[in-house]
Amino acid sequence: MGRPSHRPLKVKGFHMCKIRELSRFDIYRKVPKDLTQPTYTGAIISICCCLFILFLFLSELTGFITTEVVNELYVDDPDKDSGGKIDVSLNISLPNLHCELVGLDIQDEMGRHEVGHIDNSMKIPLNNGVGCRFEGQFSINKVPGNFHVSTHSATAQPQNPDMTHVIHKLSFGDTLQVQNVHGAFNALGGADRLTSNPLASHDYILKIVPTVYEDKSGKQRYSYQYTVANKEYVAYSHTGRIIPAIWFRYDLSPITVKYTERRQPLYRFITTICAIIGGTFTVAGILDSCIFTASEAWKKIQLGKMH
């Protein structure tokens, strides 16, 4: 008869020995249930701890899902591919001036002087032809200048042109309709000058601020915000009263505002959640230990008084 082989037992014993040696590195030692003591206070702290962790987790999850829009300022021309041009959209109503008298003139420091601009513009009669609504899209150079609504291009100048008006829209560049960005992209929209002096000129002094909006995909849109100051006056010269007009005098700011969509990185979200769970349990454990120790000390004091 052959001898029984003990090799499998030796191999099994070798593996068990290796497992015991590896278990020495366990920093999460397990405490037997017989050595633990549940308490009423500990249960309350545990429930509050879990609710607090749930609240912080939902708050961080909301912040992780929500897209954040951050802004920054820098000195540069953001839209270098525009050819030094800015697109302008103007919509204005003059309820007491005939359409054949209304015109748009454009001037700037590069020598441009255009009277009666008609490209991409439209005149809509108002009040049975008494008034006019002017809508136009045109471009201006990126240098100081002005454009104005006047009767300068009319064949025959009226004696008393009425320049009372309502500005429905004046915007520069692309139209930005973003919920998280509240800028002055149409600062003059809704400006009502119907009760002003009919023979007065109106000066709107604009400071145009280049604006860039970059979404999460990296696509950029170029627009312009602007601030405005205005004055109303009746102008005279040595020959008499000057024909009134509605002037938009503009200058560009060297500062560019950039809005960027950002979302919190996944690793930062995970790190924050781990910090919340670990920190909450640590503080709750310290609090529970202090309450338990104080309770036990109080019991010993009470027992001492009884004896």
C-alpha angles and dihedrals in degrees: 000000000000124000117257113252117241095187096106090054091050091050091049092048090049091054092047090052091051091050091052091050091049092049089063088076093058107120091181099071115188120235115212114245090238089066095052127085122203116214136192091236091050090053092053092048091048093052092047089046093054092047091049091050090049091051093049091044093054090047092052092044090054090050091048093051095043118086112234122213114209126184134209138179128226140157112249144093102262098192103054092157094064093086092238092299134124122202114228129197118197128181117174136158125213104186095188103044126082118240093237088063098048119095142156122233125190128199135166143165093265089071099262112149115167121171121196100010107200106167114116091357134123135194119207118192116235133196095017092312096313094107138032140217114209120202120178145160118203141145132246131196120254092252132091113283144115144245122201141187110229147132093255093112095050118113092230121026116230119235098232112014112193109224098182107134151160121228111215098176141359115169138155128216125346120354111250117203103176122149097216096048118077107180139149096261092139101022094157095047108126096016106157120200098160093119096050126105107292092218095048127108119228124218120197111187109201129194106198118208118196111233131194126194118195119188128206092273091057095251112145129209122194122216139148133234121199143193121217141205123181142192135186123213145153108235125211134185134185089276095052138266116358118232107260124240141174107249127198107190113186140187129179125240116227089219118092123203115213125193117196128188112225136176125202112259117251093237091056091050092051092046091051093049091050090049091050094050095042095043094046094049091046094051091043090051092051091048092048091048092051092049092047093048092048091048093051091047090051091051090052091050091051091049090050091054091051092055 
